[in-house]
Amino acid sequence: MIKNRSLRVLQCVLIAMLLLATVMFMPACQPQTAESAPDTPAVTADEYNKLRTKWQTALVGDPTYDTNDPDIAAKITSTTKGASSAWSSLIKEPTRKALWSDLSQWPTKSSDITGSYNRLKNMAIAFNTKGSSLYGNTALAADIMSALDWMHQNVYNETISKEYDNWWDWEIGSPQALNDIAVLMYDSLSASQKANYINAVDHFVPDPTIKTQNHTTVETGANRADKALVVMIRGILDKTGEKLAQGRDALSQIFPYVTSGDGFYADGSFIQHSNVPYTVGYGQVLLIDMARILELLSGSSWDVKDPNVENIYSWVIDSYQPIIYKGAAMDMVAGRKISRQAEPDHTSGRSIITTIARLAQFAPSTQASAFKSIVKAWVQQDRTFTNYYTGMTINELLQLKAIMKDDTISPSNELIKNQVFSNMDRVIHLRPGFAFGLSLFSDRISAFESGNGENLQGWWTGLGMTYLYNNDLAQYSSNFWPTVNMYRLPGTTTDGTGSGTPTAWKLYPNTSNWVGGSSLNGLYGIAGMDFSLTKVTGSSLQGKKSWFLFGDSIVALGADITSKDDSSVETIVEIRKLNAKGDNLLTVNGVAKPIEHGWSEEMSRVQWAHLVGSVPGSDIGYYFPEGANVHALRESRTGAWKNVNNGGSTTPVSNYFLSLALEHGVKPANATYSYVLLPNKDAAATADYASHPDMAILENSSEAQAVKNTSLNAVGVNFWSDASKTLRDNGASLITSDKKSSVTMLETPDEIDLAVSDPTQSNTGAINLEIYRSSSEGLSLDPAISVTQYSPTIKLTVNVSGSLGKTFTAKIKKATETN
């Protein structure tokens, strides 16, 4: 017996040693998958309760907040008012067919389902908001419970076999709201009620990685994050660790940078729906979801350990900081969202800013410090809100106010940057006092997106539209989109085509792939677009357009503008929303023009023009280097949001506009244009620039478009053909390229800085350049660039295969000149 006992002891020791070895040699970081980490032995019911409380705090704020704070008090008042209105209009009869009379179309209109849950959520928020007269109101709770049961029995449950109308309501909108209500009313719900609501959510969102009604469609980007969050909150509600892990692990597909399709790109681009720029909108939702999820799971057994999660902090700097100007999120990356009356650029910007403030609560210290400084600057600069905190949740309000009150946090300086987002055909140029944006399209990127009855007049928004942001902070707000002439947008070369309702979700591509540009040292750059409207409006209009972004001026060139149709063609230099009276003064060649509404004039031999801004710091100068015939128009325009979005108001709204256009006539052949935008210059400075311009057009043809900035000694050239082409400066050879390319060059007495890209993104080989200068050595070369000759000219080969439009740079030392 002693011998057997010793044998058993030995067996136990061996088993223990084996288990210890297994633990010691287990990989330190295993992939987070639902199979590998469904739950953790250390997880207790208390941890689920803590997560639920944490989510409730995100929804209604920590109950220790000061109700005497005027901003918090105002939020409590608005919350109570909204909930009281919803409660008083709630249909309570047992025989009811809907919860609210204006949301009674739910049998065919899925948004009424989401709308009903959202109203119940607002009521539940008031029930949980300390300081509200509805706080803890048992009658309110009873009506919420009854309404939830009615929704489960009649509208949203596990027995419904087919989703109808919009899948988003079934798989994202409604389950998100239902989950939030269940968290807020958790202590009032019976076990059977909790089970019912969880079963409904499981039915419509069993797996966050795929669409429920179409299992072959893999969820990406914002939609995937939304559904992951649905699954996580559902897991918290019934303490199911597998569901928390399933939701968390679904995020791992989102974190890495992509090289095609939906998601964030290394160059700062964000794409949704395969070919639509959506940094604002879907990208915004994704960032919000990531911040909420990371804040929720931080420090828990389901903390996100995927190493790629760190990319989120880079998204803020590379994707969001460049496209937010003084609190406004640029509409050129907002897709259909520009047509939503309740979501203008500053409202979208504020949503992103509060999210970055949330990220700063748990980001690594270096990023957190930078985020707080950026946030503080944007909030201080944005003067479009009567009260910036209105509309925020109490939790968001508290986080943001803490940053604004912290004297140790200094606001960041205005960003000075030039950036080509080659994967979404967008370009920005930022300088103190202004931001310039370019919205382009290619065979890769759609001209615009319409769908769900939204963006019904977006035809020209991606066809070379230019945006100029300055101190006129409300330029693209205050009913801009329903009142501007959507067929004459600034920067576009237009024939006014594009009628009828756009086809929902259709790709509207360019026939050309030459769209993009090159950026040098993140400070200077050029952009170009070879365009055809064949697949957008059906028009035969085509041409080549370039923009040269050096310092505080923007040079625009157009060439090869051709059309076979009977429509008149024009290039819109400017269409600017004016002040409330519409009397901003326009001066042309030193002569003040009439301020009467309806004034128009065909002006010949225009050298320069100047428009007084609506506020200080928003003047704009215009220079026409070749002299130009300019058509000017001052007009009042009236429209309604319903015209651009089926969900918009039918109430008429009006704005005054002034436009400047270069007319090319009917059926132009190889027409050209040139003009220069001079942000923030007054009339005197504009006139002086016209007399002493620091730019020269080196070429404006179907083969190349090139400009030299004499102050910087910088040259930009877009080569349009796969053929050897030499650019000349005053007759002397300067740059030769043998392929389609974009080249920016900055020359000092000692060095040459060079930036090169393949905007076509189709070159599987190399671009060969010859610079007609002599060099002694290369100081720094991108690995893709090789110098094959330094003297008597510099010859370079740039390997652009698979580069996705990326800019490659080189710094080359010039040879010392000898007498």
Tab-separated table of C-alpha atoms in Angstrom, residues 372-378 380 407-414:
chain	number	residue	atom	x	y	z
A	372	LYS	CA	-5.262	67.105	-25.520
A	373	SER	CA	-3.345	69.992	-27.085
A	374	ILE	CA	-4.986	69.444	-30.485
A	375	VAL	CA	-8.437	69.190	-28.911
A	376	LYS	CA	-7.915	72.346	-26.879
A	377	ALA	CA	-6.903	74.320	-29.971
A	378	TRP	CA	-9.897	73.179	-32.027
A	380	GLN	CA	-10.910	77.404	-28.698
A	407	ASP	CA	-3.790	75.234	-17.584
A	408	THR	CA	-0.898	72.814	-18.031
A	409	ILE	CA	-2.255	71.895	-21.463
A	410	SER	CA	-1.247	74.348	-24.191
A	411	PRO	CA	-3.265	74.471	-27.414
A	412	SER	CA	-1.392	73.224	-30.445
A	413	ASN	CA	-0.336	75.592	-33.211
A	414	GLU	CA	-2.122	75.598	-36.546
